[in-house]
mmCIF file of C-alpha atoms in Angstrom:
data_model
loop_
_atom_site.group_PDB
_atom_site.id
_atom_site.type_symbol
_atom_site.label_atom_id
_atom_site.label_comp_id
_atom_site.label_asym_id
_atom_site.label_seq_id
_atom_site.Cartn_x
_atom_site.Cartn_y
_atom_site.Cartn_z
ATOM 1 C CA UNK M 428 -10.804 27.880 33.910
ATOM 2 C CA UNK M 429 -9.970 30.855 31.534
ATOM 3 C CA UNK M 430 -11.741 29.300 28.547
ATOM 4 C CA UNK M 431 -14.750 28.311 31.110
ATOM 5 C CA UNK M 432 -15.065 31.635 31.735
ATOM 6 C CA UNK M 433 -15.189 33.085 28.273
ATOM 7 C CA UNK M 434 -18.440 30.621 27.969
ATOM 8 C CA UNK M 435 -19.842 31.840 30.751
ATOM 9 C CA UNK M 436 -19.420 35.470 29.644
ATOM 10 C CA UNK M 437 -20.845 34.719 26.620
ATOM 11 C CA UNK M 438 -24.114 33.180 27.710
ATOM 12 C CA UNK M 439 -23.245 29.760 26.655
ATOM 13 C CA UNK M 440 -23.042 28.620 30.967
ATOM 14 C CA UNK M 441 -25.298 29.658 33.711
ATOM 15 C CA UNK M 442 -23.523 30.350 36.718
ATOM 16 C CA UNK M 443 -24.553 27.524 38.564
ATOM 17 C CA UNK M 444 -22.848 25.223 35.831
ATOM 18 C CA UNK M 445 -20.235 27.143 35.159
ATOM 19 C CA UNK M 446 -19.291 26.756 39.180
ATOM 20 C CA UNK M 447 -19.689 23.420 38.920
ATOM 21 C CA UNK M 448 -17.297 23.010 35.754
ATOM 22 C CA UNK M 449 -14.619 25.644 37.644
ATOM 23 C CA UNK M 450 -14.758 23.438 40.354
ATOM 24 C CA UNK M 451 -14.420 20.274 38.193
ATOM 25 C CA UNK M 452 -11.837 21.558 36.404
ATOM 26 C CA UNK M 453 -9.810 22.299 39.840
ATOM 27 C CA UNK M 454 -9.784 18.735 40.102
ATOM 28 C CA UNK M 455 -9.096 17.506 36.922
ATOM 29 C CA UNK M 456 -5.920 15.354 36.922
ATOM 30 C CA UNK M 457 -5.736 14.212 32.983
ATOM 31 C CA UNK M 458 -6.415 16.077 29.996
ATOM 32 C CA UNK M 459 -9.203 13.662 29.742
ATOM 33 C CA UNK M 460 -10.989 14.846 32.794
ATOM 34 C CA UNK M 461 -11.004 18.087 31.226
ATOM 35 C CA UNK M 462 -12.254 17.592 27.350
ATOM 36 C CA UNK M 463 -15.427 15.768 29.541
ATOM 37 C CA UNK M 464 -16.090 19.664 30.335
ATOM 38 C CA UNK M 465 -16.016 21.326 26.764
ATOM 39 C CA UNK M 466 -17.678 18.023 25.128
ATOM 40 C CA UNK M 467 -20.456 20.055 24.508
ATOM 41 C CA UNK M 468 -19.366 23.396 23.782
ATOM 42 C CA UNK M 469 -17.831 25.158 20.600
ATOM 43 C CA UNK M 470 -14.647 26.831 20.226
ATOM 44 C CA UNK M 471 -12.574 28.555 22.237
ATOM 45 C CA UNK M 472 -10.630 25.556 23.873
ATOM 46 C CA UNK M 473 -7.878 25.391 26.098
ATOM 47 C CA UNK M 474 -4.491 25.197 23.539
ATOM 48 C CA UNK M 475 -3.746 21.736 25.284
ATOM 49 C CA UNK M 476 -7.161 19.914 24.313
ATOM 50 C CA UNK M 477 -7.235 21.509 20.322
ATOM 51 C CA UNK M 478 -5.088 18.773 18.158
ATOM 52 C CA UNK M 479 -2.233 20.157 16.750
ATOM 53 C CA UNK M 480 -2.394 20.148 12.751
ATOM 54 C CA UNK M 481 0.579 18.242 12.180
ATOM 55 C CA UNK M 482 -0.773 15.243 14.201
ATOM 56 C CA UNK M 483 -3.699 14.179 11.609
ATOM 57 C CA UNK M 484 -2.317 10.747 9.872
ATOM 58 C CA UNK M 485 -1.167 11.312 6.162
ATOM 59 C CA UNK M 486 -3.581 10.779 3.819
ATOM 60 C CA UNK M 487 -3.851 6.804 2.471
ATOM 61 C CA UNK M 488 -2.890 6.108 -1.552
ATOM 62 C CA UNK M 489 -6.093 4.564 -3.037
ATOM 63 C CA UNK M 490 -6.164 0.947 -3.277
ATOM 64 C CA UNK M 491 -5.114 -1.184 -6.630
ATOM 65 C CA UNK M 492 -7.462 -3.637 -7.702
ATOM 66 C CA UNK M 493 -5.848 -5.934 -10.323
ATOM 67 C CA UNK M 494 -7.628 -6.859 -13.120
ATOM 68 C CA UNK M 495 -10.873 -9.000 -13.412
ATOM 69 C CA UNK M 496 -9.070 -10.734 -16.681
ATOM 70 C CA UNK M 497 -5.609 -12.310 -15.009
ATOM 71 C CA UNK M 498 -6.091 -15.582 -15.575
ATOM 72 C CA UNK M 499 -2.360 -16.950 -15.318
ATOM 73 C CA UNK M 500 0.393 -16.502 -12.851
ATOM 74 C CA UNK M 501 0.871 -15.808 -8.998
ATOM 75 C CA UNK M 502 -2.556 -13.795 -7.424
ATOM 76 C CA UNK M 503 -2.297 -10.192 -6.585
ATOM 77 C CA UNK M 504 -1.728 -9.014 -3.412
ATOM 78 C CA UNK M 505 -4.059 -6.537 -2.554
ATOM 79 C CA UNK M 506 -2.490 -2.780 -3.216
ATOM 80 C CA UNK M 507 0.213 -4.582 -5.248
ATOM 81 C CA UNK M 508 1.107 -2.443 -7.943
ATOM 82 C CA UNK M 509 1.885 -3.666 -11.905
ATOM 83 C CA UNK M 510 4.317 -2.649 -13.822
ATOM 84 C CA UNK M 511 3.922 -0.983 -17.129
ATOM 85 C CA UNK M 512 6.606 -3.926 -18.739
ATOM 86 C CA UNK M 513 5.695 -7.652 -19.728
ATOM 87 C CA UNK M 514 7.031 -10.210 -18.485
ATOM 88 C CA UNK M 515 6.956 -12.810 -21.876
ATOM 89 C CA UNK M 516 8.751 -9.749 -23.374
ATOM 90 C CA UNK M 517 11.386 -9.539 -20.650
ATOM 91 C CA UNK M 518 11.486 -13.071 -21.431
ATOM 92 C CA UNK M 519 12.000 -13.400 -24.515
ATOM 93 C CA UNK M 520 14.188 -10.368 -25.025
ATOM 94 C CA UNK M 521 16.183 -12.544 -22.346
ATOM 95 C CA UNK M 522 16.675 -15.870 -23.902
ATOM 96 C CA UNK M 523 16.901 -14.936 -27.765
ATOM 97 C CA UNK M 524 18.986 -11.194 -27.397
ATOM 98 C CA UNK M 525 21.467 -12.646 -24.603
ATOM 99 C CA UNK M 526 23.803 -10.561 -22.488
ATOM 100 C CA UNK M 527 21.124 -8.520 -20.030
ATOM 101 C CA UNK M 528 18.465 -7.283 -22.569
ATOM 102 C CA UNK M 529 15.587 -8.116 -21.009
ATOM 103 C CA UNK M 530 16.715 -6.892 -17.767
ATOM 104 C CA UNK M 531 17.747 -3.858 -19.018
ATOM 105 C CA UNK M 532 14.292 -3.991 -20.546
ATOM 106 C CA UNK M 533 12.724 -4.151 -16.903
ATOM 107 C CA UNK M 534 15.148 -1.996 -15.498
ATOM 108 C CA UNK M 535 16.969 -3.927 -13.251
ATOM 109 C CA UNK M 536 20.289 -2.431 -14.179
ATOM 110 C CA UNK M 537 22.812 -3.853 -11.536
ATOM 111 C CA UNK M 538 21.823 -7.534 -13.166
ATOM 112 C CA UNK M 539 22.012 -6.176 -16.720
ATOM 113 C CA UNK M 540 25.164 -5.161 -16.531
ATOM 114 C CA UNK M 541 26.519 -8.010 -14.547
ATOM 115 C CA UNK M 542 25.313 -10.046 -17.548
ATOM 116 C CA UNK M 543 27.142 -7.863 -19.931
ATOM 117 C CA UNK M 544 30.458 -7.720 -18.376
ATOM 118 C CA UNK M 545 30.153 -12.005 -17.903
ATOM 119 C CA UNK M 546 28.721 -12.362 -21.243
ATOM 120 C CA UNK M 547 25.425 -13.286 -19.744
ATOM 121 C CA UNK M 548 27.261 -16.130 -18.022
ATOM 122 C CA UNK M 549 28.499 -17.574 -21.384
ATOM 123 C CA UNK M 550 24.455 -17.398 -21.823
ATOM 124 C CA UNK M 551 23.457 -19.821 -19.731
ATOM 125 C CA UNK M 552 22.152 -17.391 -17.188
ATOM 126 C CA UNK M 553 20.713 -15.552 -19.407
ATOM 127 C CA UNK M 554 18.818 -18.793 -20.842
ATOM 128 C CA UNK M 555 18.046 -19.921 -17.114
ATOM 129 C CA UNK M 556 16.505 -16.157 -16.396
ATOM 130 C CA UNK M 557 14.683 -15.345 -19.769
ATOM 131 C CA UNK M 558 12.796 -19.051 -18.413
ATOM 132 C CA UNK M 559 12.454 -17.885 -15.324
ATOM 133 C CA UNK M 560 10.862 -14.177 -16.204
ATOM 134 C CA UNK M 561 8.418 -16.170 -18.343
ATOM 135 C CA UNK M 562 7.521 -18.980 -15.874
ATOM 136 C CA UNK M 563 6.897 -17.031 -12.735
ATOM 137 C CA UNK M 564 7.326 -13.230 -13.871
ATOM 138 C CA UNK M 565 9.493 -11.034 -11.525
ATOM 139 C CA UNK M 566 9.991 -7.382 -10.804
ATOM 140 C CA UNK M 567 11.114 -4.323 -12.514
ATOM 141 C CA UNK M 568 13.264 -1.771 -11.173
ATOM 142 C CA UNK M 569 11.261 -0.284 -9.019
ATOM 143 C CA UNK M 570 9.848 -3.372 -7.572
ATOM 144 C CA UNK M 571 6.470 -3.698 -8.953
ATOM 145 C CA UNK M 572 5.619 -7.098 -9.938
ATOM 146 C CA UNK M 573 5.708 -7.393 -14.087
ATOM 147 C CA UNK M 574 2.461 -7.978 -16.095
ATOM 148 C CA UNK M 575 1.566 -11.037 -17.717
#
C-alpha cells in the first residue's frame, strides 16, 4: 500500500484507482494477486515482488557444432566437446611404443601407469587398447571424446 501510494503522489494514479488498488491490495492473498497491481507501472516496487539478483539462471556455454567434414566414427552428440589429441595417434603410439604411451599421450594417467608398472600387460593390453583407440576412439583425460 506504501509503494501504491508513492504512485499516487506522484501523479502516476488518480484517486479513484488508487482506492481501488489500496483496497485490492487489502485483499491480496499471493504475491501474485499483488504484481496484477504494479503490471503497469514503473519502479518503485514492493522489495517482495523485485527479483533478487542472485536468482537470474547462469548464463548457458555456447553450443559445439562438430565439423561438417567427420566422415568416420561414432556421430556427435550435440554440445559434445573434441579433444585437441587424435585418436590414430593414441593408437598407434599404443600398439608400436607399448607400456602406456598413448595413454599417457591422451592423458589418462591412472591407465598409463597401470600399464607401466604391468609392463602393459606383457603387451597384450596394450595391443588390445592401441586397436581399440583406433577402432572406436575414446576419451582423454578430461573426458572429451578424441578426434579422428
Amino acid at each position: 500500500m506504501r509503494a501504491l501510494g508513492e504512485h499516487f503522489a506522484q501523479g502516476r494514479l488518480p484517486i479513484s484507482e488508487y482506492e481501488q488498488r489500496v483496497g485490492a491490495a487489502a485483499d491480496a492473498v499471493t504475491r501474485g494477486d499483488l504484481r496484477v497491481l504494479f503490471a503497469d507501472l514503473p519502479a518503485p516496487h514492493p522489495p517482495f515482488l523485485v527479483p533478487p539478483t542472485w536468482a537470474a539462471p547462469p548464463p548457458q556455454p555456447l553450443p559445439y557444432y562438430p565439423p561438417a567434414n567427420q566422415a568416420f566414427g561414432p556421430p556427435v552428440q550435440y554440445g559434445e566437446m573434441l579433444s585437441d589429441r587424435s585418436k590414430v595417434v593414441a593408437g598407434l603410439l599404443q600398439i608400436f611404443l607399448p607400456f602406456g604411451v598413448g595413454r599417457f599421450y591422451t592423458g589418462n594417467y591412472g591407465i598409463a601407469i597401470a600399464q607401466l608398472v604391468t609392463c602393459g600387460g606383457f603387451g597384450i593390453w596394450c595391443l588390445v587398447d592401441g586397436i581399440v583407440l583406433l577402432v572406436s576412439g575414446g576419451h582423454d583425460g578430461e573426458g572429451r571424446r578424441l578426434r579422428d
